[in-house]
PDB file of C-alpha atoms in Angstrom:
ATOM      1  CA  MET P 580    -122.143  82.727-105.104  1.00  0.00           C
ATOM      2  CA  GLU P 581    -124.878  80.007-105.989  1.00  0.00           C
ATOM      3  CA  PRO P 582    -123.881  76.431-104.636  1.00  0.00           C
ATOM      4  CA  ILE P 583    -123.677  73.899-106.450  1.00  0.00           C
ATOM      5  CA  ALA P 584    -126.785  71.961-106.827  1.00  0.00           C
ATOM      6  CA  ARG P 585    -126.734  68.311-106.012  1.00  0.00           C
ATOM      7  CA  PRO P 586    -127.011  66.375-108.785  1.00  0.00           C
ATOM      8  CA  ALA P 587    -123.948  68.510-110.545  1.00  0.00           C
ATOM      9  CA  LEU P 588    -122.202  67.919-107.218  1.00  0.00           C
ATOM     10  CA  THR P 589    -123.049  63.892-107.431  1.00  0.00           C
ATOM     11  CA  GLU P 590    -121.851  64.119-110.581  1.00  0.00           C
ATOM     12  CA  ILE P 591    -118.379  65.542-110.269  1.00  0.00           C
ATOM     13  CA  VAL P 592    -118.164  62.960-107.039  1.00  0.00           C
ATOM     14  CA  GLN P 593    -118.557  60.316-109.414  1.00  0.00           C
ATOM     15  CA  ASN P 594    -116.544  61.209-111.656  1.00  0.00           C
ATOM     16  CA  ALA P 595    -113.851  61.600-109.807  1.00  0.00           C
ATOM     17  CA  THR P 596    -113.451  58.590-107.794  1.00  0.00           C
ATOM     18  CA  HIS P 597    -114.089  56.475-111.025  1.00  0.00           C
ATOM     19  CA  GLU P 598    -110.913  58.434-112.805  1.00  0.00           C
ATOM     20  CA  VAL P 599    -109.012  57.743-110.069  1.00  0.00           C
ATOM     21  CA  PHE P 600    -109.881  54.284-109.189  1.00  0.00           C
ATOM     22  CA  ARG P 601    -109.823  52.980-112.616  1.00  0.00           C
ATOM     23  CA  THR P 602    -106.111  55.635-113.065  1.00  0.00           C
ATOM     24  CA  MET P 603    -103.813  55.187-110.628  1.00  0.00           C
ATOM     25  CA  LEU P 604    -105.826  51.159-109.159  1.00  0.00           C
ATOM     26  CA  GLY P 605    -107.006  49.488-112.250  1.00  0.00           C
ATOM     27  CA  MET P 606    -110.245  49.528-110.056  1.00  0.00           C
ATOM     28  CA  ASP P 607    -114.199  49.726-111.372  1.00  0.00           C
ATOM     29  CA  LEU P 608    -116.324  50.701-108.162  1.00  0.00           C
ATOM     30  CA  ALA P 609    -119.628  50.391-108.538  1.00  0.00           C
ATOM     31  CA  ALA P 610    -121.725  53.766-107.295  1.00  0.00           C
ATOM     32  CA  GLN P 611    -124.317  53.533-105.154  1.00  0.00           C
ATOM     33  CA  PRO P 612    -127.359  56.271-104.316  1.00  0.00           C
ATOM     34  CA  ASP P 613    -126.165  59.300-102.374  1.00  0.00           C
ATOM     35  CA  PHE P 614    -127.910  60.794 -99.125  1.00  0.00           C
ATOM     36  CA  VAL P 615    -127.124  63.601 -96.804  1.00  0.00           C
ATOM     37  CA  GLU P 616    -126.163  62.050 -93.415  1.00  0.00           C
ATOM     38  CA  LYS P 617    -128.251  64.113 -90.855  1.00  0.00           C
ATOM     39  CA  PHE P 618    -126.389  63.147 -87.859  1.00  0.00           C
ATOM     40  CA  PRO P 619    -122.855  61.783 -87.265  1.00  0.00           C
ATOM     41  CA  PRO P 620    -122.352  58.357 -88.032  1.00  0.00           C
ATOM     42  CA  PRO P 621    -122.406  55.686 -85.518  1.00  0.00           C
ATOM     43  CA  PRO P 622    -118.761  54.858 -84.332  1.00  0.00           C
ATOM     44  CA  ALA P 623    -116.393  52.684 -86.863  1.00  0.00           C
ATOM     45  CA  GLU P 624    -114.072  50.855 -87.372  1.00  0.00           C
ATOM     46  CA  GLY P 625    -111.253  51.426 -90.434  1.00  0.00           C
ATOM     47  CA  VAL P 626    -109.334  54.354 -92.573  1.00  0.00           C
ATOM     48  CA  VAL P 627    -111.220  58.195 -92.939  1.00  0.00           C
ATOM     49  CA  SER P 628    -108.701  60.728 -94.467  1.00  0.00           C
ATOM     50  CA  LEU P 629    -109.868  64.451 -93.806  1.00  0.00           C
ATOM     51  CA  ILE P 630    -108.999  67.216 -95.895  1.00  0.00           C
ATOM     52  CA  GLY P 631    -110.570  70.863 -95.704  1.00  0.00           C
ATOM     53  CA  LEU P 632    -111.506  72.903 -98.629  1.00  0.00           C
ATOM     54  CA  ALA P 633    -111.215  76.523 -98.457  1.00  0.00           C
ATOM     55  CA  GLY P 634    -112.527  79.723-100.860  1.00  0.00           C
ATOM     56  CA  ARG P 635    -115.861  81.367-100.954  1.00  0.00           C
ATOM     57  CA  TRP P 636    -117.289  78.095-100.122  1.00  0.00           C
ATOM     58  CA  VAL P 637    -115.247  76.183 -96.913  1.00  0.00           C
ATOM     59  CA  GLY P 638    -115.927  72.465 -96.293  1.00  0.00           C
ATOM     60  CA  THR P 639    -114.190  68.385 -95.807  1.00  0.00           C
ATOM     61  CA  GLY P 640    -114.134  66.101 -97.643  1.00  0.00           C
ATOM     62  CA  CYS P 641    -113.141  62.593 -97.022  1.00  0.00           C
ATOM     63  CA  VAL P 642    -112.739  58.717 -97.808  1.00  0.00           C
ATOM     64  CA  PHE P 643    -113.346  55.814 -95.858  1.00  0.00           C
ATOM     65  CA  CYS P 644    -113.131  52.323 -96.316  1.00  0.00           C
ATOM     66  CA  SER P 645    -112.218  48.921 -94.109  1.00  0.00           C
ATOM     67  CA  GLY P 646    -109.002  48.569 -93.092  1.00  0.00           C
ATOM     68  CA  PRO P 647    -108.627  45.090 -95.242  1.00  0.00           C
ATOM     69  CA  PHE P 648    -110.280  47.938 -98.411  1.00  0.00           C
ATOM     70  CA  ALA P 649    -107.628  50.086 -97.063  1.00  0.00           C
ATOM     71  CA  CYS P 650    -104.232  47.630 -97.413  1.00  0.00           C
ATOM     72  CA  ARG P 651    -106.317  45.940-100.877  1.00  0.00           C
ATOM     73  CA  ILE P 652    -106.268  49.538-102.869  1.00  0.00           C
ATOM     74  CA  SER P 653    -102.362  49.562-101.588  1.00  0.00           C
ATOM     75  CA  SER P 654    -101.132  46.670-102.293  1.00  0.00           C
ATOM     76  CA  GLN P 655    -102.323  47.847-106.442  1.00  0.00           C
ATOM     77  CA  MET P 656    -100.671  51.062-105.495  1.00  0.00           C
ATOM     78  CA  LEU P 657     -97.417  49.761-104.740  1.00  0.00           C
ATOM     79  CA  MET P 658     -97.453  46.807-106.432  1.00  0.00           C
ATOM     80  CA  THR P 659     -96.744  45.199-103.847  1.00  0.00           C
ATOM     81  CA  PRO P 660     -98.625  42.642-100.931  1.00  0.00           C
ATOM     82  CA  VAL P 661    -100.177  44.793 -98.178  1.00  0.00           C
ATOM     83  CA  THR P 662    -101.359  42.307 -95.400  1.00  0.00           C
ATOM     84  CA  ALA P 663    -101.985  44.747 -92.174  1.00  0.00           C
ATOM     85  CA  VAL P 664    -102.332  49.229 -92.371  1.00  0.00           C
ATOM     86  CA  GLY P 665     -99.617  50.806 -90.959  1.00  0.00           C
ATOM     87  CA  GLU P 666     -97.407  53.942 -92.374  1.00  0.00           C
ATOM     88  CA  GLU P 667     -97.857  53.105 -96.354  1.00  0.00           C
ATOM     89  CA  VAL P 668    -101.423  52.397 -96.147  1.00  0.00           C
ATOM     90  CA  LEU P 669    -102.205  55.794 -94.343  1.00  0.00           C
ATOM     91  CA  ASP P 670     -99.690  57.619 -96.842  1.00  0.00           C
ATOM     92  CA  VAL P 671    -102.192  55.458 -99.616  1.00  0.00           C
ATOM     93  CA  ILE P 672    -104.458  56.700 -98.467  1.00  0.00           C
ATOM     94  CA  ALA P 673    -103.657  60.150 -97.975  1.00  0.00           C
ATOM     95  CA  GLU P 674    -102.166  60.075-101.598  1.00  0.00           C
ATOM     96  CA  LEU P 675    -105.933  58.658-102.689  1.00  0.00           C
ATOM     97  CA  THR P 676    -107.335  61.876-101.149  1.00  0.00           C
ATOM     98  CA  ASN P 677    -105.537  64.456-102.373  1.00  0.00           C
ATOM     99  CA  MET P 678    -106.350  62.904-106.134  1.00  0.00           C
ATOM    100  CA  ILE P 679    -109.954  62.475-105.864  1.00  0.00           C
ATOM    101  CA  ILE P 680    -111.192  65.682-103.019  1.00  0.00           C
ATOM    102  CA  GLY P 681    -108.294  67.610-105.308  1.00  0.00           C
ATOM    103  CA  ASN P 682    -110.421  66.513-108.854  1.00  0.00           C
ATOM    104  CA  VAL P 683    -113.725  67.352-107.033  1.00  0.00           C
ATOM    105  CA  LYS P 684    -112.376  70.804-106.130  1.00  0.00           C
ATOM    106  CA  THR P 685    -111.630  71.859-110.251  1.00  0.00           C
ATOM    107  CA  GLY P 686    -114.761  70.700-111.193  1.00  0.00           C
ATOM    108  CA  LEU P 687    -115.915  72.629-108.170  1.00  0.00           C
ATOM    109  CA  GLU P 688    -114.717  75.790-109.120  1.00  0.00           C
ATOM    110  CA  ASP P 689    -116.337  76.374-112.030  1.00  0.00           C
ATOM    111  CA  SER P 690    -119.464  77.075-110.054  1.00  0.00           C
ATOM    112  CA  LEU P 691    -118.258  78.243-107.385  1.00  0.00           C
ATOM    113  CA  GLY P 692    -114.623  80.366-107.936  1.00  0.00           C
ATOM    114  CA  PRO P 693    -111.354  79.193-107.027  1.00  0.00           C
ATOM    115  CA  MET P 694    -110.511  77.191-103.423  1.00  0.00           C
ATOM    116  CA  GLY P 695    -107.832  76.027-101.983  1.00  0.00           C
ATOM    117  CA  LEU P 696    -107.048  72.509-100.453  1.00  0.00           C
ATOM    118  CA  SER P 697    -105.442  71.585 -96.750  1.00  0.00           C
ATOM    119  CA  ILE P 698    -103.209  68.767 -96.802  1.00  0.00           C
ATOM    120  CA  PRO P 699    -105.203  65.261 -95.609  1.00  0.00           C
ATOM    121  CA  THR P 700    -105.220  63.701 -92.338  1.00  0.00           C
ATOM    122  CA  VAL P 701    -105.451  59.916 -92.391  1.00  0.00           C
ATOM    123  CA  VAL P 702    -106.838  57.962 -89.110  1.00  0.00           C
ATOM    124  CA  TYR P 703    -107.094  54.674 -88.659  1.00  0.00           C
ATOM    125  CA  GLY P 704    -108.269  52.809 -85.543  1.00  0.00           C
ATOM    126  CA  LYS P 705    -111.803  51.158 -84.174  1.00  0.00           C
ATOM    127  CA  ASN P 706    -114.584  52.791 -82.488  1.00  0.00           C
ATOM    128  CA  PHE P 707    -114.087  56.334 -83.790  1.00  0.00           C
ATOM    129  CA  THR P 708    -116.930  58.672 -85.439  1.00  0.00           C
ATOM    130  CA  THR P 709    -116.580  61.912 -87.155  1.00  0.00           C
ATOM    131  CA  ARG P 710    -118.143  64.718 -87.612  1.00  0.00           C
ATOM    132  CA  SER P 711    -117.553  68.155 -88.726  1.00  0.00           C
ATOM    133  CA  THR P 712    -117.948  70.765 -86.603  1.00  0.00           C
ATOM    134  CA  GLY P 713    -118.680  73.574 -89.681  1.00  0.00           C
ATOM    135  CA  GLU P 714    -122.438  74.701 -90.820  1.00  0.00           C
ATOM    136  CA  GLY P 715    -123.832  71.806 -93.029  1.00  0.00           C
ATOM    137  CA  GLU P 716    -124.111  68.426 -93.496  1.00  0.00           C
ATOM    138  CA  PHE P 717    -122.657  65.884 -95.074  1.00  0.00           C
ATOM    139  CA  THR P 718    -123.426  64.639 -98.789  1.00  0.00           C
ATOM    140  CA  VAL P 719    -122.065  60.501 -98.796  1.00  0.00           C
ATOM    141  CA  TYR P 720    -121.314  59.290-101.968  1.00  0.00           C
ATOM    142  CA  PRO P 721    -121.204  55.833-101.254  1.00  0.00           C
ATOM    143  CA  PHE P 722    -119.197  53.528-104.128  1.00  0.00           C
ATOM    144  CA  SER P 723    -118.758  48.954-103.593  1.00  0.00           C
ATOM    145  CA  LEU P 724    -116.306  45.979-104.820  1.00  0.00           C
ATOM    146  CA  ASP P 725    -116.721  43.133-104.688  1.00  0.00           C
ATOM    147  CA  GLY P 726    -118.637  43.471-101.306  1.00  0.00           C
ATOM    148  CA  GLU P 727    -116.215  46.564 -99.897  1.00  0.00           C
ATOM    149  CA  SER P 728    -117.157  49.626 -99.386  1.00  0.00           C
ATOM    150  CA  PHE P 729    -115.793  53.046-100.386  1.00  0.00           C
ATOM    151  CA  GLU P 730    -116.939  56.449 -99.364  1.00  0.00           C
ATOM    152  CA  VAL P 731    -116.296  59.611-100.410  1.00  0.00           C
ATOM    153  CA  LYS P 732    -118.115  62.490 -98.251  1.00  0.00           C
ATOM    154  CA  ILE P 733    -118.310  66.196 -99.319  1.00  0.00           C
ATOM    155  CA  CYS P 734    -119.245  69.021 -96.801  1.00  0.00           C
ATOM    156  CA  LEU P 735    -119.690  72.424 -98.025  1.00  0.00           C
ATOM    157  CA  ALA P 736    -121.452  76.335 -96.539  1.00  0.00           C
ATOM    158  CA  PRO P 737    -120.945  79.904 -97.423  1.00  0.00           C
ATOM    159  CA  SER P 738    -117.563  80.877 -96.118  1.00  0.00           C
ATOM    160  CA  ARG P 739    -118.702  83.648 -93.235  1.00  0.00           C
ATOM    161  CA  LYS P 740    -115.338  85.712 -94.862  1.00  0.00           C
ATOM    162  CA  PRO P 741    -115.894  84.850 -98.923  1.00  0.00           C
ATOM    163  CA  ASN P 742    -114.311  88.635 -99.291  1.00  0.00           C
ATOM    164  CA  LEU P 743    -111.076  87.158 -98.235  1.00  0.00           C
ATOM    165  CA  PRO P 744    -109.064  86.228-101.316  1.00  0.00           C
ATOM    166  CA  VAL P 745    -107.882  82.844-102.159  1.00  0.00           C
ATOM    167  CA  ARG P 746    -104.895  81.816-103.336  1.00  0.00           C
ATOM    168  CA  PRO P 747    -104.885  77.832-103.070  1.00  0.00           C
ATOM    169  CA  GLY P 748    -101.773  76.132-101.264  1.00  0.00           C
ATOM    170  CA  PHE P 749    -101.316  79.221 -99.762  1.00  0.00           C
ATOM    171  CA  PRO P 750    -102.662  79.874 -96.504  1.00  0.00           C
ATOM    172  CA  HIS P 751    -104.096  84.243 -96.184  1.00  0.00           C
ATOM    173  CA  SER P 752    -101.566  86.752 -95.422  1.00  0.00           C
ATOM    174  CA  GLY P 753    -103.353  87.096 -92.294  1.00  0.00           C
ATOM    175  CA  ALA P 754    -103.214  84.054 -90.971  1.00  0.00           C
ATOM    176  CA  LEU P 755     -99.344  84.289 -90.761  1.00  0.00           C
ATOM    177  CA  GLN P 756     -97.760  85.158 -87.450  1.00  0.00           C
ATOM    178  CA  GLY P 757     -94.524  86.878 -87.544  1.00  0.00           C
TER     179      GLY P 757
END
C-alpha cells in the first residue's frame, strides 16, 4: 500500500482533533501549520500521551500540552474545577488521546488498511524528551486556544511484517505465550 499523502493526513488529524474538542469539550481550537520534527524535541514540561498504531502501517500517535492546559481540558470534560495534574487529569488526557487517535486511525484505514490501537501511556513531568525508535519522523499538528498550545503528533512507517493478520483490539496469535 502507498503511504497517505501529507495533505490528506493533515485533514484527517485536524478534523479528528476539532471534532473531539468541539463535541466533548465545547472548545474550538485554531489549527496552526503542521511540520515535520526532524530531531527529537528539546526537553519539555507538560503532559504527553502516546498510543501505538499497528497494521500494514505501524507507528505512534501522541498528544502533548502543558500541565495547566491539561487541567483546563479536564475541568471541561469532568465539569468540575481541576487545578493540579493528578490521576484524573492523566485519565482525561488518555481518553482524549484514544478519541483523537482513534478517529485518525478510522480515517487512515480507507487508505492504509485495517489498523489496531494500543492503550495510551500518559506521562507528566518536567525536563523530559520523547522520541520514536522506529523508522520515520513525527509530523506535528499544532493547535492553539487562548495562548495555550495542544499538539497531535503522528509517526507512520510501513510494517516490516505486512502480511501478519490484523485483528484490531487483539494481539497477533503468535504474540501470546502459553
